[in-house]
Tab-separated table of C-alpha atoms in Angstrom:
chain	number	residue	atom	x	y	z
A	1	MET	CA	0.042	0.070	0.016
A	2	ASP	CA	2.714	2.492	0.943
A	3	ASN	CA	4.641	1.722	-2.230
A	4	ARG	CA	1.540	2.491	-4.332
A	5	ILE	CA	0.841	5.686	-2.465
A	6	GLU	CA	4.434	6.799	-2.896
A	7	LYS	CA	4.234	6.220	-6.695
A	8	ILE	CA	1.025	8.110	-7.024
A	9	VAL	CA	2.298	11.065	-4.928
A	10	SER	CA	5.578	11.145	-6.883
A	11	LEU	CA	3.643	11.220	-10.219
A	12	LEU	CA	1.351	14.010	-8.981
A	13	ASP	CA	4.283	16.089	-7.740
A	14	GLU	CA	6.318	15.490	-10.940
A	15	LYS	CA	3.323	16.729	-12.945
A	16	LYS	CA	2.975	19.905	-10.896
A	17	GLY	CA	0.201	18.861	-8.527
A	18	GLU	CA	0.273	21.131	-5.469
A	19	ASP	CA	-0.483	20.731	-1.655
A	20	ILE	CA	-0.470	16.948	-1.830
A	21	GLU	CA	-1.857	15.328	1.382
A	22	VAL	CA	-2.343	11.643	2.181
A	23	PHE	CA	-4.715	10.564	4.839
A	24	ASN	CA	-4.430	7.097	6.409
A	25	LEU	CA	-7.965	6.065	7.279
A	26	GLU	CA	-7.345	2.315	8.055
A	27	ASP	CA	-8.576	2.606	11.605
A	28	SER	CA	-11.715	4.666	10.455
A	29	ASP	CA	-15.071	3.569	9.254
A	30	TYR	CA	-14.567	4.845	5.759
A	31	ILE	CA	-14.881	3.540	2.207
A	32	ALA	CA	-11.125	3.759	1.594
A	33	LYS	CA	-8.073	3.077	3.508
A	34	ARG	CA	-6.103	5.983	2.107
A	35	VAL	CA	-7.333	9.316	0.526
A	36	ILE	CA	-4.956	11.513	-1.505
A	37	LEU	CA	-5.764	15.204	-2.069
A	38	VAL	CA	-3.970	17.269	-4.671
A	39	ASN	CA	-4.546	20.705	-6.096
A	40	SER	CA	-4.457	21.307	-9.762
A	41	LEU	CA	-3.588	24.582	-11.452
A	42	GLY	CA	-6.920	24.728	-13.224
A	43	GLY	CA	-9.448	22.693	-15.320
A	44	LYS	CA	-7.000	21.649	-18.053
A	45	HIS	CA	-4.408	20.718	-15.383
A	46	THR	CA	-6.996	18.745	-13.469
A	47	SER	CA	-7.707	16.601	-16.565
A	48	ALA	CA	-4.042	16.345	-17.473
A	49	LEU	CA	-3.099	14.980	-13.984
A	50	TYR	CA	-5.923	12.397	-14.348
A	51	ASP	CA	-4.734	11.455	-17.848
A	52	ASN	CA	-1.124	10.925	-16.478
A	53	LEU	CA	-2.469	8.838	-13.624
A	54	ARG	CA	-4.543	6.671	-16.029
A	55	VAL	CA	-1.453	5.964	-18.201
A	56	ALA	CA	0.663	5.113	-15.187
A	57	PHE	CA	-2.042	2.845	-13.832
A	58	ARG	CA	-2.436	1.058	-17.139
A	59	GLU	CA	1.249	0.457	-17.327
A	60	SER	CA	1.487	-0.858	-13.684
A	61	GLY	CA	-1.728	-2.987	-13.865
A	62	GLU	CA	-3.624	-0.757	-11.219
A	63	LYS	CA	-7.369	-0.783	-11.893
A	64	ILE	CA	-9.547	2.211	-11.643
A	65	LEU	CA	-12.901	1.063	-10.381
A	66	GLY	CA	-14.588	4.393	-11.118
A	67	SER	CA	-14.216	8.016	-11.348
A	68	ASP	CA	-16.341	11.173	-11.321
A	69	GLU	CA	-15.231	14.171	-13.386
A	70	SER	CA	-15.984	17.833	-13.705
A	71	ASP	CA	-13.802	20.754	-14.835
A	72	ASP	CA	-12.697	21.530	-11.278
A	73	TRP	CA	-12.755	18.258	-9.472
A	74	ILE	CA	-12.026	14.579	-10.399
A	75	VAL	CA	-12.439	11.643	-7.905
A	76	ILE	CA	-10.661	8.459	-8.774
A	77	ASP	CA	-11.605	5.263	-6.943
A	78	LEU	CA	-8.981	2.490	-6.724
A	79	GLY	CA	-10.955	0.627	-4.099
A	80	ASP	CA	-8.784	1.015	-1.128
A	81	ILE	CA	-7.473	4.430	-2.337
A	82	LEU	CA	-9.377	7.511	-3.329
A	83	ILE	CA	-7.660	10.328	-5.190
A	84	HIS	CA	-9.254	13.882	-5.291
A	85	ILE	CA	-7.750	16.158	-7.834
A	86	MET	CA	-9.275	19.642	-7.570
A	87	THR	CA	-8.724	23.350	-8.005
A	88	PRO	CA	-7.737	25.188	-4.868
A	89	GLN	CA	-11.050	26.973	-4.857
A	90	TYR	CA	-13.002	23.689	-4.684
A	91	ARG	CA	-10.685	22.316	-2.058
A	92	MET	CA	-11.340	25.261	0.154
A	93	ARG	CA	-15.033	25.316	-0.509
A	94	TYR	CA	-15.651	21.800	0.507
A	95	SER	CA	-13.067	21.567	3.352
A	96	ILE	CA	-12.341	17.918	2.637
A	97	GLU	CA	-9.176	18.002	4.825
A	98	GLU	CA	-11.287	18.977	7.833
A	99	PHE	CA	-13.759	16.120	7.235
A	100	LEU	CA	-10.942	13.654	6.812
A	101	LYS	CA	-9.048	14.821	9.977
A	102	GLU	CA	-12.303	14.695	11.989
A	103	LEU	CA	-13.086	11.199	10.611
A	104	LYS	CA	-9.540	9.938	11.495
A	105	GLU	CA	-10.016	11.472	15.003
A	106	GLY	CA	-13.182	9.385	15.423
A	107	LYS	CA	-15.552	12.347	15.555
A	108	PHE	CA	-18.297	10.617	13.602
A	109	LYS	CA	-18.250	7.364	15.566
A	110	GLU	CA	-21.399	6.594	17.488
A	111	GLN	CA	-20.880	7.174	21.124
A	112	GLU	CA	-21.014	4.070	23.216
A	113	GLY	CA	-23.298	4.453	26.109
C-alpha cells in the first residue's frame, strides 16, 4: 500500500500537482483506507493529472474502479485508495481535509453508552 501511495504522490508532484496530502484512514469506518488530495492549477491541469495517472495505472496494472469528473474536481476510486484532484477553490469550498481529519479522530463514530 505504501509503495502504491508513494508512486501516486511522486507522479502527481512530478506533474506539478500542489499541496498533496495523504490521509491514512485504515482505523476509520470509511470507504477507503487512504485518501490522496491534490490541487491542480486549473481545469485543464485537473484533466492532465488524471490522464497521467490513467497511463501510469495502465502500465502498472492498477485498476480504476470508477471516477467522477468535472472541470474543477475529479475523484478516482482504486478501491482502497481515493484520489481527489481539484482546483484550490473547490478544495477550500468543500473543506475535505477537515472532514478527513475529523473522521480519522473518530468524531463521527457513534458514542457508546
